[in-house]
Coordinates of C-alpha atoms in Angstrom, one line a residue:
M1 CA 79.0 28.6 29.2
T2 CA 82.8 28.8 29.0
E3 CA 85.3 29.2 26.3
T4 CA 88.8 27.7 25.9
V5 CA 91.7 30.1 25.4
L6 CA 95.1 28.9 24.4
I7 CA 98.0 31.1 25.6
R8 CA 101.7 30.6 25.2
P9 CA 103.7 31.0 28.4
Q10 CA 107.2 32.5 28.6
T11 CA 108.9 29.1 29.0
D12 CA 109.5 26.5 26.4
D13 CA 107.0 24.2 28.0
D14 CA 104.0 23.0 26.1
T15 CA 101.0 25.2 25.5
V16 CA 98.8 25.6 28.6
E17 CA 95.0 25.3 28.3
I18 CA 93.2 27.9 30.6
K19 CA 89.4 28.1 31.0
R20 CA 87.8 31.4 31.9
E21 CA 84.3 32.6 32.3
P22 CA 82.9 34.8 29.5
Y23 CA 81.7 38.3 30.3
R24 CA 78.3 38.0 28.7
P25 CA 76.0 36.1 29.0
S26 CA 76.8 35.2 32.5
R27 CA 76.5 31.8 34.0
P28 CA 72.8 30.9 34.5
A29 CA 71.4 31.3 38.0
R30 CA 70.9 28.0 39.8
M31 CA 67.4 26.9 40.7
G32 CA 66.5 28.4 44.1
P33 CA 64.2 30.9 45.8
G34 CA 65.5 33.8 43.8
R35 CA 64.9 32.2 40.5
V36 CA 61.4 31.0 41.6
L37 CA 60.6 34.6 42.6
R38 CA 61.8 36.0 39.3
H39 CA 59.7 33.3 37.5
I40 CA 56.7 34.6 39.5
A41 CA 57.5 38.1 38.2
G42 CA 57.5 36.7 34.6
I43 CA 61.2 37.1 33.9
D44 CA 63.0 35.2 31.1
E45 CA 66.3 34.0 32.7
T46 CA 68.0 33.5 29.3
I47 CA 67.6 37.2 28.6
L48 CA 68.4 38.2 32.2
D49 CA 71.7 36.4 31.9
W50 CA 72.8 39.3 29.8
A51 CA 72.1 41.7 32.7
P52 CA 72.8 39.7 35.9
E53 CA 73.1 42.9 37.9
E54 CA 69.3 43.2 37.8
R55 CA 68.5 39.8 39.2
H56 CA 68.1 41.2 42.7
R57 CA 65.7 43.9 41.5
Y58 CA 63.4 41.3 39.8
T59 CA 63.7 38.9 42.7
R60 CA 62.3 41.7 45.0
L61 CA 59.6 42.4 42.4
G62 CA 58.7 38.7 42.4
A63 CA 58.5 38.8 46.2
I64 CA 56.1 41.7 46.0
V65 CA 53.8 39.7 43.6
L66 CA 54.1 36.6 45.8
N67 CA 53.1 38.7 48.9
T68 CA 49.8 39.8 47.2
G69 CA 49.0 36.1 46.5
L70 CA 49.8 35.1 50.1
M71 CA 47.7 38.0 51.4
A72 CA 44.8 36.9 49.2
A73 CA 45.1 33.4 50.5
L74 CA 45.1 34.6 54.1
S75 CA 42.1 36.8 53.3
M76 CA 40.1 33.9 51.9
Y77 CA 41.1 31.7 54.9
V78 CA 39.9 34.3 57.3
L79 CA 36.7 34.8 55.4
L80 CA 35.8 31.1 55.1
G81 CA 37.1 30.4 58.6
S82 CA 34.3 32.7 60.1
H83 CA 31.7 30.2 58.7
Q84 CA 33.1 27.1 60.5
I85 CA 34.0 25.4 57.2
S86 CA 36.0 22.1 57.3
P87 CA 39.8 22.5 56.9
L88 CA 39.6 19.9 54.1
I89 CA 37.7 22.6 52.1
L90 CA 39.1 25.7 53.8
V91 CA 42.8 25.3 53.0
P92 CA 42.4 24.3 49.3
A93 CA 39.9 27.1 48.7
A94 CA 42.3 29.7 50.3
L95 CA 45.3 28.4 48.3
T96 CA 43.2 28.4 45.1
W97 CA 42.1 32.0 45.6
G98 CA 45.7 33.0 46.4
Y99 CA 46.9 31.3 43.2
I100 CA 44.2 33.1 41.2
V101 CA 45.2 36.5 42.6
L102 CA 48.9 35.7 42.2
S103 CA 48.4 34.7 38.5
F104 CA 46.4 37.8 37.8
D105 CA 49.1 40.1 39.4
R106 CA 51.8 38.2 37.6
W107 CA 50.0 38.8 34.3
L108 CA 49.7 42.5 35.1
V109 CA 53.4 42.8 35.9
S110 CA 54.8 40.5 33.1
N111 CA 52.9 42.5 30.5
T112 CA 54.9 45.6 31.4
H113 CA 58.3 44.0 30.7
G114 CA 60.1 45.3 27.6
T115 CA 57.5 48.0 27.0
G116 CA 59.7 50.9 28.2
G117 CA 57.1 51.8 30.8
M118 CA 53.3 52.1 31.0
G119 CA 51.3 54.8 29.4
T120 CA 48.9 56.8 31.6
G121 CA 45.8 55.1 30.3
T122 CA 47.3 51.6 30.8
F123 CA 48.5 52.6 34.2
I124 CA 45.0 53.9 35.3
A125 CA 43.3 50.8 33.9
R126 CA 45.6 48.4 35.6
T127 CA 45.6 50.3 38.8
A128 CA 41.7 50.3 38.8
I129 CA 41.8 46.5 38.4
S130 CA 44.3 46.2 41.2
V131 CA 42.2 48.5 43.5
L132 CA 39.1 46.2 42.9
M133 CA 41.2 43.2 43.7
G134 CA 42.6 45.0 46.7
L135 CA 39.1 45.8 48.0
V136 CA 38.1 42.1 47.8
V137 CA 41.3 41.0 49.5
A138 CA 41.4 43.8 52.1
E139 CA 37.9 43.6 53.6
P140 CA 38.1 40.1 55.2
L141 CA 41.5 41.0 56.7
L142 CA 40.1 44.3 58.0
L143 CA 37.2 42.5 59.7
W144 CA 39.7 40.1 61.2
M145 CA 41.9 42.9 62.6
F146 CA 38.9 44.5 64.3
G147 CA 37.3 41.1 65.1
T148 CA 37.1 41.6 68.9
D149 CA 35.4 45.0 68.7
I150 CA 33.1 43.9 65.9
H151 CA 31.9 40.8 67.8
T152 CA 31.3 43.0 70.9
Q153 CA 29.2 45.4 68.8
I154 CA 27.3 42.5 67.2
N155 CA 26.5 41.0 70.6
Q156 CA 25.4 44.4 72.0
T157 CA 23.2 45.1 68.9
R158 CA 21.6 41.7 69.2
A159 CA 21.0 42.1 72.9
E160 CA 19.3 45.4 72.3
S161 CA 17.3 43.8 69.5
I162 CA 16.2 41.0 71.8
E163 CA 15.3 43.4 74.5
T164 CA 13.2 45.5 72.1
Y165 CA 11.5 42.4 70.8
E166 CA 10.6 41.2 74.3
S167 CA 9.3 44.6 75.4
T168 CA 7.1 44.8 72.3
L169 CA 5.7 41.4 73.1
K170 CA 4.9 42.4 76.6
R171 CA 3.3 45.6 75.5
C172 CA 1.2 44.0 72.9
N173 CA 0.1 41.1 75.2
P174 CA -0.8 42.5 78.6
L175 CA -0.7 39.9 81.4
D176 CA -4.2 40.9 82.6
G177 CA -5.8 40.0 79.2
E178 CA -6.8 43.6 78.5
A179 CA -6.3 45.1 75.0
P180 CA -3.0 46.9 74.7
K181 CA -3.2 50.5 75.6
D182 CA -0.7 51.4 72.8
A183 CA -1.4 49.1 69.8
A184 CA 1.2 50.9 67.5
G185 CA 3.5 48.2 66.0
C186 CA 1.5 45.3 67.4
S187 CA 1.3 43.3 64.1
K188 CA 0.6 39.6 63.8
E189 CA 4.3 38.9 64.6
F190 CA 3.9 40.3 68.1
T191 CA 0.4 39.0 68.8
L192 CA 0.3 35.8 70.9
N193 CA -2.7 33.4 70.7
V194 CA -2.5 32.2 74.2
P195 CA -5.5 30.1 75.3
G196 CA -7.4 30.9 78.5
A197 CA -7.6 34.6 78.1
P198 CA -9.9 36.2 80.8
R199 CA -11.5 38.4 78.3
P200 CA -15.0 36.9 78.6
L201 CA -14.8 37.3 82.4
L202 CA -13.7 40.8 82.0
D203 CA -16.6 41.5 79.6
A204 CA -19.0 39.8 82.1
K205 CA -17.6 41.9 84.9
A206 CA -17.9 45.1 82.9
A207 CA -21.6 44.2 82.1
A208 CA -22.3 43.5 85.8
E209 CA -20.6 46.8 86.8
R210 CA -22.8 48.6 84.3
E211 CA -25.8 47.0 85.8
R212 CA -24.6 47.9 89.3
D213 CA -23.9 51.4 88.3
K214 CA -27.3 51.8 86.7
A215 CA -29.0 50.3 89.9
K216 CA -27.0 52.8 92.0
T217 CA -28.0 55.7 89.8
D218 CA -31.7 54.7 89.9
I219 CA -31.6 54.2 93.7
A220 CA -29.8 57.5 94.2
A221 CA -32.5 59.3 92.1
I222 CA -35.3 57.6 94.0
D223 CA -33.7 58.4 97.4
T224 CA -33.2 62.0 96.2
E225 CA -36.9 62.3 95.3
I226 CA -38.0 60.6 98.6
N227 CA -35.8 63.0 100.6
R228 CA -37.3 65.9 98.7
R229 CA -40.8 64.8 99.4
E230 CA -40.1 64.1 103.0
D231 CA -38.4 67.4 103.4
L232 CA -41.4 69.2 101.8
A233 CA -43.9 67.3 104.1
R234 CA -41.8 68.1 107.1
Q235 CA -41.7 71.8 106.2
E236 CA -45.5 71.8 105.7
C237 CA -46.0 70.1 109.1
N238 CA -43.6 72.5 110.8
G239 CA -45.4 75.5 109.4
T240 CA -42.5 76.7 107.3
K241 CA -43.5 79.4 104.9
G242 CA -42.6 79.2 101.3
N243 CA -43.7 78.5 97.8
G244 CA -46.5 75.9 97.8
L245 CA -46.5 75.7 101.6
S246 CA -49.5 76.8 103.8
G247 CA -47.4 78.0 106.7
R248 CA -49.7 76.4 109.3
V249 CA -48.1 74.4 112.1
G250 CA -49.5 71.0 112.8
E251 CA -50.7 67.9 111.0
G252 CA -53.1 69.6 108.8
P253 CA -54.7 68.3 105.5
N254 CA -51.7 69.5 103.5
C255 CA -49.3 67.8 105.9
R256 CA -51.1 64.5 105.7
Q257 CA -51.5 64.8 101.9
L258 CA -47.7 65.3 101.4
R259 CA -46.9 62.5 103.8
G260 CA -49.3 60.2 102.0
E261 CA -47.9 61.1 98.6
T262 CA -44.4 60.4 100.0
Q263 CA -45.4 57.0 101.2
Q264 CA -47.2 56.3 97.9
Y265 CA -44.1 57.3 96.0
K266 CA -41.9 55.0 98.1
A267 CA -44.2 52.1 97.4
S268 CA -44.4 52.7 93.7
S269 CA -40.8 53.9 93.0
G270 CA -39.5 50.3 92.8
R271 CA -36.6 51.1 95.1
A272 CA -36.6 47.6 96.6
D273 CA -36.3 46.1 93.2
R274 CA -33.5 48.4 92.4
Q275 CA -31.8 47.4 95.6
D276 CA -32.2 43.7 94.8
E277 CA -30.6 44.4 91.4
L278 CA -27.8 46.2 93.1
D279 CA -27.2 43.4 95.5
A280 CA -27.3 40.8 92.7
A281 CA -24.9 42.8 90.6
N282 CA -22.5 43.1 93.6
T283 CA -22.8 39.4 94.2
K284 CA -22.2 38.6 90.5
I285 CA -19.1 40.9 90.5
S286 CA -17.7 39.2 93.6
G287 CA -18.1 35.8 91.9
I288 CA -16.5 37.1 88.7
D289 CA -13.6 38.6 90.7
V290 CA -12.9 35.2 92.2
Q291 CA -12.9 33.5 88.8
L292 CA -10.9 36.3 87.3
A293 CA -8.2 36.1 89.9
A294 CA -7.6 32.4 89.1
A295 CA -7.9 32.8 85.3
S296 CA -5.7 35.9 85.3
Q297 CA -3.0 34.1 87.2
T298 CA -3.0 31.1 84.8
Y299 CA -3.2 33.4 81.8
S300 CA -0.4 35.6 83.1
Q301 CA 1.8 32.5 83.5
N302 CA 0.9 31.2 80.0
V303 CA 1.7 34.6 78.4
T304 CA 5.0 34.9 80.3
A305 CA 5.9 31.4 79.1
A306 CA 4.9 32.2 75.5
I307 CA 6.9 35.4 75.5
K308 CA 9.9 33.6 76.9
Q309 CA 9.6 30.9 74.3
R310 CA 9.4 33.5 71.5
V311 CA 12.5 35.3 72.9
E312 CA 14.4 32.0 73.1
Q313 CA 13.4 31.2 69.5
K314 CA 14.5 34.7 68.4
K315 CA 17.9 34.1 70.0
A316 CA 18.2 30.6 68.4
D317 CA 17.4 32.1 65.0
M318 CA 20.3 34.4 65.2
D319 CA 23.0 32.5 63.4
R320 CA 26.7 33.0 63.8
P321 CA 27.6 36.5 62.6
G322 CA 28.2 36.6 58.9
L323 CA 30.1 39.0 56.6
L324 CA 27.2 41.4 56.3
D325 CA 26.7 41.4 60.1
Q326 CA 30.4 42.2 60.6
E327 CA 30.3 44.9 58.0
K328 CA 27.3 46.5 59.6
A329 CA 29.0 46.3 63.0
L330 CA 32.2 47.9 61.7
T331 CA 30.1 50.7 60.2
E332 CA 28.3 51.3 63.5
L333 CA 31.6 51.4 65.3
G334 CA 32.9 53.9 62.8
G335 CA 29.8 56.0 63.4
Q336 CA 30.3 55.9 67.1
N337 CA 34.1 56.4 67.3
F338 CA 36.1 58.6 64.9
F339 CA 39.3 56.8 65.7
V340 CA 37.8 53.5 64.6
L341 CA 36.6 55.1 61.4
F342 CA 40.0 56.6 60.7
Q343 CA 41.9 53.5 61.5
S344 CA 39.6 51.2 59.5
N345 CA 39.9 53.4 56.4
L346 CA 43.6 53.7 56.9
V347 CA 44.1 49.9 57.1
R348 CA 41.8 49.4 54.2
L349 CA 43.8 51.9 52.1
L350 CA 47.1 50.3 53.2
L351 CA 45.9 46.8 52.2
M352 CA 44.7 48.1 48.8
V353 CA 48.1 49.8 48.2
L354 CA 49.9 46.6 49.0
D355 CA 47.8 44.8 46.4
C356 CA 48.5 47.5 43.9
L357 CA 52.2 47.6 44.8
P358 CA 53.4 45.4 41.9
V359 CA 51.9 47.8 39.3
L360 CA 53.0 50.8 41.3
V361 CA 56.6 49.6 41.6
K362 CA 56.7 48.9 37.8
K363 CA 55.4 52.3 37.1
M364 CA 57.7 54.2 39.5
T365 CA 60.9 52.5 38.4
R366 CA 62.7 53.5 35.2
P367 CA 63.0 51.1 32.3
T368 CA 65.8 48.6 33.0
T369 CA 68.4 47.0 30.9
Y370 CA 66.3 43.8 30.9
D371 CA 63.4 45.8 29.4
G372 CA 65.7 47.0 26.6
L373 CA 67.0 43.5 26.0
L374 CA 63.6 42.0 26.0
S375 CA 62.3 44.8 23.7
R376 CA 65.1 44.1 21.2
Q377 CA 64.5 40.4 21.5
L378 CA 60.8 40.9 20.8
T379 CA 61.8 43.1 17.8
V380 CA 64.1 40.3 16.5
D381 CA 61.4 37.8 17.1
N382 CA 59.0 39.8 15.0
R383 CA 61.6 40.2 12.2
L384 CA 62.4 36.5 12.4
H385 CA 58.8 35.6 12.3
E386 CA 58.2 38.0 9.4
K387 CA 61.1 36.5 7.5
T388 CA 60.1 33.0 8.3
L389 CA 56.6 33.7 7.1
K390 CA 57.9 35.3 3.9
N391 CA 60.2 32.4 3.3
R392 CA 57.5 29.8 4.0
S393 CA 55.1 31.8 1.8
E394 CA 57.6 32.0 -1.1
R395 CA 58.4 28.3 -0.7
E396 CA 54.8 27.2 -0.6
V397 CA 53.9 29.5 -3.6
G398 CA 56.8 28.0 -5.6
D399 CA 55.7 24.5 -4.7
L400 CA 52.2 25.4 -5.8
E401 CA 53.4 26.8 -9.1
V402 CA 55.5 23.7 -9.7
Q403 CA 52.5 21.5 -8.8
I404 CA 50.4 23.5 -11.2
Q405 CA 52.9 23.1 -14.0
Q406 CA 53.2 19.4 -13.2
N407 CA 49.4 19.1 -13.4
E408 CA 49.3 21.0 -16.7
H409 CA 52.1 18.7 -18.1
N410 CA 50.2 15.6 -16.9
V411 CA 47.1 16.8 -18.6
R412 CA 48.9 17.4 -21.9
V413 CA 50.5 13.9 -21.7
R414 CA 47.2 12.2 -21.0
K415 CA 45.6 14.1 -24.0
E416 CA 48.5 13.1 -26.3
R417 CA 48.1 9.5 -25.2
I418 CA 44.4 9.6 -25.8
E419 CA 45.0 11.0 -29.3
E420 CA 47.7 8.4 -30.0
Q421 CA 45.4 5.7 -28.9
G422 CA 42.7 7.1 -31.3
R423 CA 45.2 7.1 -34.2
D424 CA 46.3 3.6 -33.5
A425 CA 42.7 2.4 -33.3
E426 CA 41.9 4.2 -36.6
A427 CA 45.0 2.6 -38.2
D428 CA 44.0 -0.8 -37.0
R429 CA 40.5 -0.3 -38.3
Q430 CA 41.8 0.8 -41.7
T431 CA 44.1 -2.2 -41.8
N432 CA 41.2 -4.6 -41.1
I433 CA 39.2 -3.0 -43.9
D434 CA 42.1 -3.3 -46.4
A435 CA 42.5 -7.0 -45.4
Q436 CA 38.8 -7.6 -45.9
I437 CA 38.9 -5.9 -49.3
E438 CA 42.0 -8.0 -50.3
E439 CA 40.3 -11.2 -49.1
L440 CA 37.2 -10.3 -51.1
A441 CA 39.3 -9.6 -54.2
R442 CA 41.0 -13.0 -54.0
R443 CA 37.7 -14.7 -53.8
L444 CA 36.4 -12.9 -56.8
R445 CA 39.5 -13.7 -58.8
G446 CA 39.2 -17.4 -57.7
D447 CA 35.7 -17.6 -58.9
A448 CA 36.6 -16.1 -62.2

């Protein structure tokens, strides 16, 4: 916008026409990065032209708002990138999220222009909203910054989980087919249904061992009784004095009687049968041991293969670490190392502050000339709007009153026309009656 000023020089030449730039408003800023950034900050360039000194301030404010949008886009890109999403979806999704956050921050900042500063309640509310947005934006970036340590922790945790799972399977499924000594935690998940378990052979061997032990016990009792009887007969024959002994040396009646009773006991004790049972039990145990060795080897191999298959399936079921896995790993790292806990919280706080920066900057800066101009412009807009509404209201009310009067006039005219038509019709009828009377009178006079 320029103005033409005519000045008269000192010479006698013609008047010289000089163009000079007006002081206010200044020449509008050309389209460029600065104007785009101010547009992001919600600035009206036509008003800012009256305070061009503040263009740089609002350019920087627009850059701060743009930074929050870019940070949000980067956060979404990092978050979705951890799930191996196609770039055809990843990039548009990240840009869309960045645009949403940028629009939201732009709304927060633009609403503060021309208000003369934010009240405490408004500032707290908008800061709380910015903090929530900052948490959403900051977390993926935080996980990305500690990505190496987080994935190391996840791998370590998963390796420990696999090791615990494998050891539980081995404890709950002994290779020898026996029942687990410690059955705590051996639920159906850790119980393998492996065919060919040597349990029946173990039960048969246990039964044979019980038979063997019983036969041994019976034989030992019979041998003890035989030894006692033989010892008693020997003492009697040797003339040993004692309870129930005669004390006579030689093969007397008592000696022969005791020896006879001993032989009779040997014959009736069934020791030979017990010995046959013992030999049969030992033979049976030996046969079971041979079968058990072969069955145990096969079963052990099957159990080992089943455990390996379960472990491999467990590893395969562990997908690529997700957001919850990474959060859990970061929490575990923070619990193990105070430095990691301190740094992660510090970075999280810093990222939240960056997202809250547009509102904080607007709160910390004094009201600008642009704010005053915009406030006065809004006041004028309100007055103009009020006057316009009043003018429109009065005009429309007048039009309605005129229309009402016109309607009333039209009604009166139509009524008068109807009355006039009625009078004309009555006059015509009276004329017809008079004509008929006159005609009748002529006829009567003619007849006379």
